[in-house]
Short mmCIF file of C-alpha atoms in Angstrom, two decimals:
data_model
loop_
_atom_site.label_atom_id
_atom_site.label_comp_id
_atom_site.label_asym_id
_atom_site.label_seq_id
_atom_site.Cartn_x
_atom_site.Cartn_y
_atom_site.Cartn_z
CA MET A 1053 12.13 -1.15 15.97
CA ARG A 1054 14.39 -0.35 18.68
CA GLY A 1055 14.67 3.05 20.26
CA GLN A 1056 18.21 3.54 18.49
CA ASP A 1057 16.91 2.50 15.19
CA GLU A 1058 14.10 4.52 15.44
CA GLN A 1059 16.16 7.62 16.11
CA GLN A 1060 18.52 6.75 13.15
CA TYR A 1061 15.28 6.97 11.19
CA VAL A 1062 13.98 10.11 12.34
CA ASP A 1063 17.31 11.75 11.88
CA TYR A 1064 17.61 10.32 8.21
CA VAL A 1065 14.22 11.35 7.20
CA THR A 1066 14.41 14.85 9.16
CA ALA A 1067 17.68 15.45 7.12
CA ARG A 1068 16.38 13.96 3.81
CA LEU A 1069 12.63 15.56 3.74
CA PRO A 1070 13.01 18.48 1.71
CA GLU A 1071 14.98 16.66 -1.09
CA LEU A 1072 12.27 13.75 -1.08
CA ARG A 1073 9.66 16.57 -1.29
CA ARG A 1074 11.70 18.19 -3.93
CA LEU A 1075 11.53 14.84 -5.87
CA ALA A 1076 7.82 14.35 -5.22
CA GLY A 1077 7.12 17.98 -6.38
CA SER A 1078 9.08 17.13 -9.69
CA LEU A 1079 7.23 14.07 -10.27
CA CYS A 1080 3.70 15.58 -9.31
CA LYS A 1081 2.89 19.25 -9.63
CA ASP A 1082 -0.11 19.30 -7.17
CA ARG A 1083 1.29 20.15 -3.79
CA ASP A 1084 -1.03 18.23 -1.69
CA ARG A 1085 -0.46 15.02 -3.79
CA ALA A 1086 3.30 15.41 -3.35
CA ASP A 1087 2.93 15.63 0.38
CA ASP A 1088 0.94 12.32 0.35
CA ILE A 1089 3.44 10.65 -1.99
CA VAL A 1090 6.24 11.57 0.74
CA GLN A 1091 4.08 10.75 3.42
CA SER A 1092 3.39 7.19 1.99
CA ALA A 1093 7.00 6.96 1.48
CA ILE A 1094 8.36 7.64 4.70
CA THR A 1095 5.88 5.58 6.26
CA LYS A 1096 7.00 2.69 3.82
CA LEU A 1097 10.43 3.36 4.89
CA TYR A 1098 9.76 3.01 8.39
CA VAL A 1099 8.29 -0.23 7.74
CA HIS A 1100 11.63 -1.42 5.81
CA TRP A 1101 14.06 0.46 7.90
CA HIS A 1102 16.23 -2.40 8.65
CA LYS A 1103 16.54 -3.59 5.36
CA ALA A 1104 16.99 0.10 3.93
CA ARG A 1105 19.83 0.98 6.14
CA SER A 1106 21.95 -2.10 5.05
CA ALA A 1107 21.31 -1.05 1.39
CA ASP A 1108 24.40 -0.07 -0.57
CA ASN A 1109 22.73 3.43 -1.50
CA LEU A 1110 20.37 4.66 1.28
CA ASP A 1111 19.32 7.24 -0.69
CA ALA A 1112 18.90 5.37 -3.96
CA TYR A 1113 16.81 3.16 -2.14
CA VAL A 1114 14.50 5.85 -0.69
CA ARG A 1115 14.46 7.45 -4.12
CA THR A 1116 12.95 4.37 -5.58
CA ILE A 1117 10.51 4.37 -2.88
CA VAL A 1118 9.13 7.63 -3.53
CA VAL A 1119 9.30 7.01 -7.54
CA ARG A 1120 7.21 3.83 -7.23
CA THR A 1121 4.97 5.22 -4.84
CA PHE A 1122 4.19 8.17 -7.24
CA LEU A 1123 3.74 5.65 -10.06
CA ASN A 1124 1.42 3.36 -8.26
CA GLU A 1125 -0.84 6.08 -7.03
CA ARG A 1126 -1.10 7.70 -10.76
CA ARG A 1127 -2.17 4.47 -11.97
CA LEU A 1128 -5.10 4.56 -10.06
CA ARG A 1129 -7.92 6.74 -11.81
CA TRP A 1130 -9.28 8.55 -8.89
CA SER A 1131 -5.85 9.93 -8.55
CA LYS A 1132 -6.91 12.28 -11.32
CA VAL A 1133 -9.63 13.30 -9.15
CA LYS A 1134 -9.25 16.95 -7.72
CA LEU A 1135 -8.88 16.71 -3.91
CA THR A 1136 -9.73 20.27 -3.24
CA ASP A 1137 -12.27 22.93 -4.83
CA GLU A 1138 -9.67 25.60 -3.68
CA PRO A 1139 -7.45 27.32 -6.13
CA ILE A 1140 -3.97 25.84 -6.43
CA GLU A 1141 -1.51 28.67 -4.77
CA ARG A 1142 1.03 29.43 -7.49
CA PRO A 1143 3.83 31.94 -6.76
CA ALA A 1144 3.77 35.08 -8.61
CA PRO A 1145 6.03 34.80 -11.79
CA ARG A 1146 9.02 36.97 -11.16
CA GLY A 1147 11.37 37.14 -14.15
CA ARG A 1148 12.39 35.05 -16.74
CA GLU A 1149 13.94 32.00 -14.77
CA VAL A 1150 10.55 31.75 -12.59
CA GLU A 1151 8.66 31.97 -15.90
CA THR A 1152 10.61 29.36 -17.48
CA ARG A 1153 10.48 26.90 -14.49
CA LEU A 1154 6.61 27.33 -14.60
CA VAL A 1155 6.29 26.71 -18.07
CA VAL A 1156 8.47 23.71 -18.03
CA ALA A 1157 6.73 22.38 -14.93
CA GLU A 1158 3.31 22.75 -16.81
CA ALA A 1159 4.78 20.96 -19.57
CA LEU A 1160 6.16 18.09 -17.95
CA ASP A 1161 3.01 17.79 -15.97
CA ARG A 1162 1.03 16.84 -19.05
CA ILE A 1163 3.74 13.85 -20.06
CA PRO A 1164 2.64 10.41 -18.70
CA PRO A 1165 3.87 9.76 -15.39
CA LYS A 1166 6.21 6.79 -16.37
CA VAL A 1167 8.04 9.01 -19.22
CA ARG A 1168 7.79 12.04 -16.89
CA THR A 1169 9.50 9.75 -13.95
CA VAL A 1170 12.30 8.92 -16.82
CA LEU A 1171 12.92 12.45 -17.55
CA VAL A 1172 12.98 13.86 -14.17
CA LEU A 1173 15.25 10.96 -12.88
CA ARG A 1174 17.73 11.52 -15.79
CA PHE A 1175 17.82 15.18 -16.36
CA LEU A 1176 17.01 16.59 -13.09
CA TYR A 1177 18.87 14.00 -10.89
CA ASP A 1178 21.21 13.16 -13.55
CA LEU A 1179 20.95 9.32 -13.02
CA SER A 1180 22.54 6.98 -15.71
CA VAL A 1181 20.07 4.86 -17.89
CA ARG A 1182 21.00 1.78 -15.77
CA GLU A 1183 20.15 3.77 -12.59
CA VAL A 1184 16.82 4.75 -13.89
CA ALA A 1185 15.98 1.08 -14.97
CA THR A 1186 17.21 -0.11 -11.67
CA THR A 1187 14.71 2.56 -9.85
CA LEU A 1188 11.88 1.62 -11.90
CA GLY A 1189 12.40 -2.08 -12.42
CA CYS A 1190 12.23 -1.93 -16.15
CA PRO A 1191 14.95 -2.76 -18.76
CA GLU A 1192 17.28 -0.23 -20.08
CA ASN A 1193 16.05 -0.04 -23.41
CA THR A 1194 12.62 1.14 -21.93
CA VAL A 1195 14.32 3.81 -20.32
CA LYS A 1196 16.12 4.69 -23.51
CA SER A 1197 12.85 4.76 -25.43
CA HIS A 1198 10.90 6.64 -22.65
CA THR A 1199 13.71 9.13 -22.67
CA ALA A 1200 13.33 9.67 -26.45
CA ARG A 1201 9.46 9.67 -26.15
CA GLY A 1202 9.61 11.97 -23.27
CA LEU A 1203 11.67 14.82 -24.93
CA THR A 1204 9.57 14.40 -28.01
CA LEU A 1205 6.32 15.13 -26.08
CA LEU A 1206 8.37 17.75 -24.22
CA ARG A 1207 9.23 19.34 -27.36
CA ARG A 1208 5.37 19.21 -28.72
CA GLN A 1209 4.50 20.70 -25.43
CA LEU A 1210 6.80 23.56 -25.16
CA GLY A 1211 6.47 24.33 -28.96
CA SER A 1212 3.89 27.19 -28.57
CA ASN A 1213 5.82 28.80 -25.71
CA LEU A 1214 9.52 28.14 -27.04
CA ALA A 1215 9.70 31.90 -27.66
CA ALA A 1216 9.55 32.67 -24.09
CA PHE A 1217 13.03 31.27 -23.83
CA ASP A 1218 16.28 32.13 -24.51
CA ARG A 1219 17.50 28.66 -25.50
CA LYS A 1220 21.38 29.94 -25.82
CA GLU A 1221 21.13 31.19 -22.39
CA GLN A 1222 19.66 27.65 -21.18
CA ARG A 1223 22.38 26.00 -22.80
CA ALA A 1224 25.00 28.24 -21.33
CA MET B 602 20.37 11.87 -28.25
CA ASN B 603 20.00 14.61 -31.04
CA GLN B 604 20.62 18.18 -30.79
CA GLN B 605 17.04 19.19 -30.24
CA HIS B 606 16.57 16.53 -27.63
CA GLU B 607 19.75 18.05 -25.69
CA ASP B 608 18.03 21.43 -25.90
CA TYR B 609 14.81 20.40 -24.27
CA ALA B 610 16.94 18.01 -21.69
CA GLY B 611 18.67 21.18 -20.81
CA LEU B 612 15.34 23.04 -20.03
CA LEU B 613 14.43 20.45 -17.52
CA LYS B 614 17.45 21.65 -15.55
CA ALA B 615 15.49 24.95 -15.13
CA LEU B 616 13.56 23.04 -12.58
CA ARG B 617 16.54 22.13 -10.11
CA ASP B 618 16.21 26.06 -8.96
CA ALA B 619 12.76 25.86 -7.89
CA PRO B 620 12.33 26.75 -4.20
CA ASP B 621 11.96 24.34 -1.65
CA GLU B 622 8.54 23.59 -0.77
CA SER B 623 6.99 23.56 2.66
CA THR B 624 7.27 20.18 4.36
CA GLU B 625 4.95 21.10 7.27
CA SER B 626 2.10 18.92 6.35
CA ILE B 627 4.52 15.77 6.28
CA SER B 628 4.98 14.34 9.69
CA ILE B 629 7.46 11.93 10.62
CA ASP B 630 5.63 11.23 13.79
CA ARG B 631 2.70 10.04 11.77
CA ALA B 632 4.67 7.80 9.55
CA ILE B 633 6.34 6.26 12.44
CA HIS B 634 2.63 5.51 14.09
CA ASP B 635 1.61 4.34 10.62
CA GLY B 636 4.49 2.19 10.26
CA ARG B 637 4.08 0.56 13.51
CA ARG B 638 0.57 -0.59 12.70
CA THR B 639 1.96 -1.87 9.33
CA VAL B 640 4.73 -3.83 11.15
CA ARG B 641 2.13 -5.24 13.65
CA ARG B 642 -0.11 -6.15 10.94
CA ARG B 643 2.50 -7.65 9.01
CA ARG B 644 3.58 -9.82 12.04
CA VAL B 645 -0.17 -10.92 12.69
CA LEU B 646 -0.84 -11.32 9.06
CA GLY B 647 2.16 -12.70 7.83
CA GLY B 648 2.62 -9.96 5.18
CA LEU B 649 -0.82 -9.55 3.67
CA ALA B 650 -1.01 -6.75 1.49
CA VAL B 651 1.31 -4.77 3.25
CA VAL B 652 2.34 -2.75 0.39
CA ALA B 653 -1.24 -2.05 -0.46
CA VAL B 654 -2.16 -0.91 2.96
CA VAL B 655 0.87 1.45 3.87
CA GLY B 656 -0.30 4.10 1.13
CA VAL B 657 -3.58 4.46 2.66
CA ALA B 658 -2.99 4.29 6.08
CA SER B 659 -0.36 6.73 5.96
CA THR B 660 -2.30 9.56 4.20
CA ALA B 661 -5.00 11.94 5.25
CA ARG B 662 -6.55 12.30 1.93
CA PRO B 663 -8.09 9.29 0.42
CA ILE B 664 -5.37 7.94 -2.15
CA LEU B 665 -6.89 4.52 -2.45
CA ASN B 666 -5.97 1.31 -3.62
CA ALA B 667 -8.15 -1.23 -5.43
CA PHE B 668 -7.95 -3.54 -2.62
CA GLN B 669 -8.92 -1.13 -0.01
CA GLU B 670 -11.46 0.98 -1.85
CA PRO B 671 -14.86 0.61 0.11
CA PRO B 672 -17.42 -1.47 -1.61
CA VAL B 673 -20.29 0.46 -3.02
CA ALA B 674 -23.71 -0.42 -1.66
CA GLY B 675 -26.18 -1.02 -4.39
CA PRO B 676 -29.81 -2.15 -4.50
CA PRO B 677 -31.16 -4.49 -3.44
CA PRO B 678 -29.41 -4.40 -0.03
CA TYR B 679 -26.61 -6.39 0.56
CA GLU B 680 -26.65 -9.96 1.97
CA PRO B 681 -24.30 -10.20 4.86
CA PHE B 682 -21.79 -13.03 5.24
CA GLU B 683 -21.53 -14.69 8.46
CA ILE B 684 -18.90 -13.71 10.86
CA TRP B 685 -18.52 -16.99 12.43
CA GLY B 686 -18.59 -18.98 8.98
CA ARG B 687 -15.88 -19.21 6.18
CA GLU B 688 -17.96 -18.61 3.21
CA PHE B 689 -15.33 -19.78 0.59
CA ASP B 690 -12.93 -22.44 -0.45
CA GLY B 691 -9.65 -21.51 -2.04
CA GLY B 692 -6.67 -23.73 -3.02
CA THR B 693 -3.27 -23.62 -4.32
CA ALA B 694 -3.34 -21.77 -7.57
CA GLY B 695 -1.15 -19.37 -9.82
CA GLY B 696 1.92 -20.15 -7.50
CA PHE B 697 0.20 -18.95 -4.61
CA GLN B 698 -1.33 -20.92 -1.80
CA PRO B 699 -3.85 -19.68 1.10
CA TYR B 700 -2.38 -19.36 4.64
CA GLN B 701 -5.21 -17.10 6.33
CA TYR B 702 -8.51 -16.15 6.28
CA VAL B 703 -10.32 -13.23 7.76
CA THR B 704 -14.46 -13.29 8.04
CA GLY B 705 -16.65 -10.26 7.87
CA ARG B 706 -20.12 -9.23 7.17
CA ARG B 707 -19.50 -7.00 4.37
CA PHE B 708 -16.42 -9.04 3.01
CA GLN B 709 -14.25 -12.11 3.52
CA ILE B 710 -10.35 -12.19 2.86
CA ILE B 711 -8.17 -14.94 1.82
CA ALA B 712 -4.18 -14.14 2.29
CA LEU B 713 -1.95 -16.14 -0.14
CA ALA B 714 1.62 -16.66 -0.02
CA ARG B 715 4.07 -17.80 -2.89
CA THR B 716 4.46 -21.62 -2.85
CA ASP B 717 8.00 -21.27 -3.97
CA ARG B 718 9.16 -19.37 -1.00
CA ALA B 719 9.47 -20.51 2.54
CA ASP B 720 9.06 -17.18 4.18
CA PRO B 721 6.13 -15.31 3.07
CA THR B 722 6.95 -12.01 4.57
CA ASP B 723 6.95 -10.52 1.26
CA PRO B 724 3.40 -9.50 0.16
CA SER B 725 2.08 -12.13 -2.11
CA ALA B 726 -1.43 -12.00 -2.87
CA VAL B 727 -5.05 -11.24 -1.35
CA ALA B 728 -8.09 -12.21 -2.43
CA THR B 729 -11.12 -10.21 -1.00
CA LEU B 730 -15.02 -11.50 -1.66
CA TYR B 731 -17.62 -8.96 -1.26
CA ALA B 732 -21.13 -9.91 0.21
CA PRO B 733 -23.40 -10.05 -2.77
CA GLY B 734 -25.24 -6.67 -3.33
CA LEU B 735 -21.82 -4.82 -2.56
CA GLN B 736 -19.34 -4.29 -5.03
CA PRO B 737 -15.84 -2.73 -5.01
CA ALA B 738 -15.57 0.64 -6.49
CA VAL B 739 -13.15 -0.60 -8.99
CA ALA B 740 -15.80 -2.63 -10.76
CA VAL B 741 -17.78 0.42 -11.08
CA GLY B 742 -15.42 2.58 -13.49
CA PRO B 743 -13.62 1.82 -16.80
CA ALA B 744 -10.98 -1.20 -16.39
CA ILE B 745 -7.42 -1.38 -17.89
CA ARG B 746 -8.64 -4.32 -20.05
CA THR B 747 -11.21 -7.10 -19.92
CA LEU B 748 -10.04 -10.84 -19.53
CA GLU B 749 -11.99 -13.99 -20.77
CA PRO B 750 -14.82 -14.56 -18.39
CA ILE B 751 -14.64 -17.06 -15.53
CA GLU B 752 -17.61 -19.18 -15.49
CA GLY B 753 -19.43 -16.74 -17.79
CA ARG B 754 -18.94 -13.63 -15.64
CA PRO B 755 -16.87 -10.91 -16.35
CA VAL B 756 -13.29 -10.41 -15.33
CA HIS B 757 -11.47 -6.94 -15.64
CA VAL B 758 -7.88 -5.93 -14.93
CA VAL B 759 -8.18 -2.64 -12.86
CA ILE B 760 -4.30 -2.48 -11.77
CA GLU B 761 -1.53 -3.41 -13.85
CA ASP B 762 1.77 -1.95 -12.52
CA THR B 763 5.49 -2.89 -11.78
CA GLY B 764 5.07 -5.58 -9.01
CA ALA B 765 1.47 -5.48 -8.71
CA ALA B 766 -1.81 -6.41 -10.46
CA THR B 767 -5.31 -6.37 -9.46
CA ILE B 768 -8.28 -7.98 -11.18
CA THR B 769 -11.88 -7.77 -10.27
CA TRP B 770 -14.40 -10.38 -11.18
CA LYS B 771 -18.00 -11.55 -10.50
CA TYR B 772 -17.84 -14.80 -8.46
CA ALA B 773 -21.80 -14.92 -8.78
CA ASP B 774 -24.47 -12.99 -10.68
CA ASP B 775 -24.74 -10.47 -7.85
CA ALA B 776 -21.33 -10.47 -6.10
CA TRP B 777 -17.85 -9.36 -6.96
CA GLY B 778 -14.46 -10.33 -5.77
CA THR B 779 -10.81 -8.72 -6.31
CA VAL B 780 -7.43 -10.45 -6.20
CA ALA B 781 -4.54 -8.39 -6.10
CA VAL B 782 -0.96 -10.20 -6.66
CA TYR B 783 1.98 -8.57 -5.46
CA THR B 784 5.20 -10.02 -7.38
CA ASP B 785 7.81 -9.20 -9.99
CA GLN B 786 6.82 -11.91 -12.02
CA THR B 787 5.68 -10.92 -15.56
CA ASP B 788 2.67 -12.89 -15.57
CA ARG B 789 0.86 -11.54 -12.38
CA VAL B 790 -2.45 -10.84 -14.30
CA ALA B 791 -2.50 -14.55 -15.14
CA ARG B 792 -1.79 -15.53 -12.16
CA ALA B 793 -4.19 -13.46 -10.38
CA ARG B 794 -6.98 -14.96 -12.79
CA HIS B 795 -5.94 -18.15 -11.59
CA VAL B 796 -6.30 -17.35 -7.97
CA ALA B 797 -9.61 -15.99 -8.94
CA GLU B 798 -10.51 -19.45 -10.82
CA SER B 799 -9.52 -21.35 -7.63
CA ILE B 800 -12.12 -19.64 -5.43
CA HIS B 801 -15.59 -20.89 -4.90
CA ARG B 802 -18.36 -20.18 -2.62
CA ARG B 803 -19.28 -23.10 -0.25
CA LYS B 804 -23.02 -24.36 -0.22
CA SER B 805 -23.13 -23.48 3.33
CA PRO B 806 -20.68 -21.63 5.51
CA ALA B 807 -17.78 -23.83 7.36
CA PRO B 808 -18.26 -22.92 11.21
CA LEU B 809 -15.05 -21.02 12.81
CA LYS B 810 -13.88 -21.23 16.36
CA VAL B 811 -10.88 -19.62 18.02
CA PRO B 812 -8.90 -21.37 20.97
CA PHE B 813 -8.88 -18.33 23.24
CA THR B 814 -11.08 -16.05 25.24
CA VAL B 815 -10.61 -12.48 26.34
CA PRO B 816 -12.88 -10.40 28.94
CA ARG B 817 -15.38 -7.97 27.21
CA ARG B 818 -14.87 -5.45 29.81
CA LEU B 819 -11.76 -4.51 28.26
CA PHE B 820 -13.12 -3.13 25.23
CA ALA B 821 -15.51 -0.17 24.46
CA PRO B 822 -19.19 -0.73 25.51
CA ASP B 823 -21.62 -1.76 22.82
CA SER B 824 -18.65 -3.33 20.98
CA ASP B 825 -18.65 -6.81 19.54
CA VAL B 826 -16.64 -9.25 17.41
CA VAL B 827 -16.77 -7.96 13.78
CA LEU B 828 -13.79 -9.74 12.30
CA VAL B 829 -12.37 -13.24 12.78
CA ARG B 830 -8.83 -14.36 11.55
CA VAL B 831 -8.07 -17.71 11.50
CA PRO B 832 -5.29 -19.92 9.73
CA TYR B 833 -6.11 -21.45 6.59
CA VAL B 834 -4.65 -24.19 4.26
CA ARG B 835 -0.77 -23.73 5.23
CA PRO B 836 -0.30 -21.41 7.53
CA GLY B 837 3.51 -21.98 8.07
CA LYS B 838 4.79 -20.07 10.92
CA TYR B 839 2.24 -17.33 10.85
CA VAL B 840 -0.18 -19.22 13.03
CA THR B 841 -2.82 -16.51 14.16
CA TYR B 842 -6.06 -16.59 15.58
CA GLU B 843 -7.68 -13.37 16.30
CA VAL B 844 -10.97 -11.36 16.74
CA ALA B 845 -11.40 -7.60 15.85
CA VAL B 846 -13.61 -5.88 18.27
CA ALA B 847 -15.76 -2.72 17.37
CA ASP B 848 -19.49 -1.19 17.55
CA SER B 849 -19.90 -1.26 13.89
CA HIS B 850 -18.89 -3.51 11.06
CA PRO B 851 -16.17 -2.35 8.90
CA SER B 852 -17.37 -1.46 5.49
CA ASP B 853 -13.95 -1.76 3.71
CA PRO B 854 -10.76 -4.25 4.19
CA THR B 855 -8.58 -1.47 5.02
CA GLN B 856 -10.15 -1.06 8.51
CA VAL B 857 -8.98 -4.99 9.02
CA SER B 858 -5.57 -3.56 10.53
CA ARG B 859 -7.09 -0.53 12.50
CA LEU B 860 -9.77 -2.04 14.58
CA PRO B 861 -8.82 -3.15 18.33
CA ALA B 862 -7.99 -6.54 18.27
CA ALA B 863 -6.87 -9.40 20.43
CA GLY B 864 -5.96 -13.13 19.82
CA ILE B 865 -2.99 -15.68 20.13
CA ASN B 866 -0.49 -16.27 17.83
CA LYS B 867 2.91 -18.31 17.38
CA PRO B 868 5.78 -15.81 17.83
CA LEU B 869 8.30 -15.33 15.04
CA PRO B 870 11.89 -15.61 15.60
CA ASP B 871 12.44 -11.88 15.70
CA GLU B 872 9.89 -11.19 18.22
CA LYS B 873 11.81 -11.41 21.53
CA PRO B 874 10.54 -9.78 24.81
CA ASN B 875 11.42 -6.26 25.61
CA THR B 876 9.68 -5.93 28.90
CA LYS B 877 7.87 -7.67 31.40
CA ILE B 878 3.82 -7.16 32.21
CA ASP B 879 2.85 -8.52 35.62
CA GLY B 880 5.97 -10.53 35.90
CA ARG B 881 5.54 -12.10 32.20
CA GLN B 882 7.74 -11.87 29.36
CA ALA B 883 6.15 -9.26 26.86
CA LEU B 884 6.79 -7.26 23.70
CA VAL B 885 5.56 -4.08 23.64
CA ASP B 886 5.79 -1.87 20.51
CA GLY B 887 4.88 1.76 20.81
CA GLY B 888 1.91 1.28 23.45
CA LEU B 889 -0.16 0.21 20.66
CA ASN B 890 0.65 -3.42 20.20
CA ALA B 891 1.37 -5.80 23.23
CA MET B 892 2.42 -9.48 23.08
CA ILE B 893 2.51 -11.60 26.11
CA PHE B 894 4.50 -14.83 25.73
CA GLY B 895 4.21 -18.09 26.94
CA VAL B 896 0.35 -18.37 27.36
CA GLY B 897 0.53 -22.09 26.56
CA SER B 898 1.05 -24.48 23.57
CA GLY B 899 3.79 -22.31 21.93
CA PHE B 900 1.25 -19.19 21.81
CA ALA B 901 1.78 -15.73 22.70
CA GLY B 902 -1.42 -13.58 23.56
CA HIS B 903 -1.60 -10.35 21.63
CA ALA B 904 -3.59 -7.27 21.55
CA MET B 905 -3.78 -4.07 19.24
CA ALA B 906 -5.74 -1.17 20.82
CA ASP B 907 -5.44 2.64 20.63
CA SER B 908 -6.02 4.65 23.79
CA PRO B 909 -8.44 4.72 25.95
CA LEU B 910 -8.16 0.92 25.33
CA ASP B 911 -5.20 -0.74 26.97
CA ALA B 912 -3.41 -3.02 24.71
CA LYS B 913 -1.20 -4.19 27.25
CA ALA B 914 -4.02 -5.23 29.73
CA ILE B 915 -6.00 -7.22 26.86
CA ALA B 916 -3.08 -8.86 25.81
CA ALA B 917 -2.35 -10.00 29.42
CA ALA B 918 -6.02 -10.96 29.72
CA VAL B 919 -6.13 -13.49 26.72
CA THR B 920 -6.30 -17.04 27.93
CA LEU B 921 -6.13 -20.11 26.03
CA THR B 922 -9.30 -22.47 25.61
CA GLY B 923 -9.24 -26.25 25.80
CA GLY B 924 -10.91 -28.39 23.54
CA GLN B 925 -12.49 -27.29 20.27
CA GLY B 926 -12.26 -23.56 20.84
CA THR B 927 -15.09 -21.14 21.21
CA ASP B 928 -17.19 -18.92 18.66
CA HIS B 929 -18.03 -16.72 21.93
CA PRO B 930 -14.18 -15.44 22.75
CA LEU B 931 -15.64 -12.30 24.61
CA ARG B 932 -16.52 -13.14 28.15
#
């Protein structure tokens, strides 16, 4: 890669790194694993930078890399092995908003990876069914069925915690 | 979407307000370093399993892929392959055709390209055959599903994903292999199986030679050839002869792209000189990879080496041999 291209890559990744980390963190609650996913994704981006920068939507292209990296990794059974014995640091809950986030994140983490990915892309990133289908490389009907299944699972997961939320407040 | 679903979709939006996590442990420099290695590797291998390698090469912790999982040594001690011998035959199968072969003591690799594509830059398929007595860790745990046996021996699907599938099978009573297929075609598991069916161990290894030499003194003391890479069946434009040089034999296929190496290759159209070394046209990439053009017969000399080894010096010292080549390229 030429020096100018490499500088473009560095500039882009530097600017987008927090957002990529946020996406990985949404897909995968484990911090170390989210870091690994982003590290792997930006390496792939480097390899394919020439192709990526000519894409119609570079952000969408990179998002696809992150999502597929996450899904590929999750399919391997050893990805479920804990990487450390150290307790996972969690911020102390402060107030209802934080509590809501933690409970929702816990519930989301118990949903199968591909279904979870659909929920994250649709409702956190506001992607259309078609855009999610393109990102995942699957039919739109699959996205629709995963959406319905995911929300059903989320409802089941959150059922016992629902009292913790003021649903009207959420909707507002 | 019904009202209940809308409520729960709304709850997910709470996650938008999560504070940003630190990105301190993510390194752009490391991504560039690993990316360069991968680009280099793709150039040399013609796309061999780039997708599989990137994830592992770039992470500090072991997020492993089936293809890269180190073999598990089990009793009795493994029966090593010959470095300078091709132990397996492989043919066109499942829409793939072999184009490159890598030999090592613990494993041998056949790289395959899609037959319906003129440019095999896209990763296509990789068969890894482990020495008898070794088995990939993917063969130890539960499989996603089991397929019909091949020649009466077990076949398991261990990865089945969008764009990729990996199967593992026993090619002999005490020996395992894996086939990883990278394609968006929906029948990738069946294709992987066809590739596995096409691979057979030879009664005796086919001798290998490489048409170049390189000074041994340029590598670390006590090191020797541990891997040999040669064109196979239909190399197309990815004609590469190469040896990896190290002081111990690699235990897993991921190391194929990481060891110091030297060899010759036919430069690809996009590989143009960007500097000169000793007055000769050269392509130097990040100080890690070097290619010297015009060493003869359309070949370039190339080397990949980390400091303190000097990739430029190694590449510049690669010399074509005449005749049938040699199985003692370190002189």
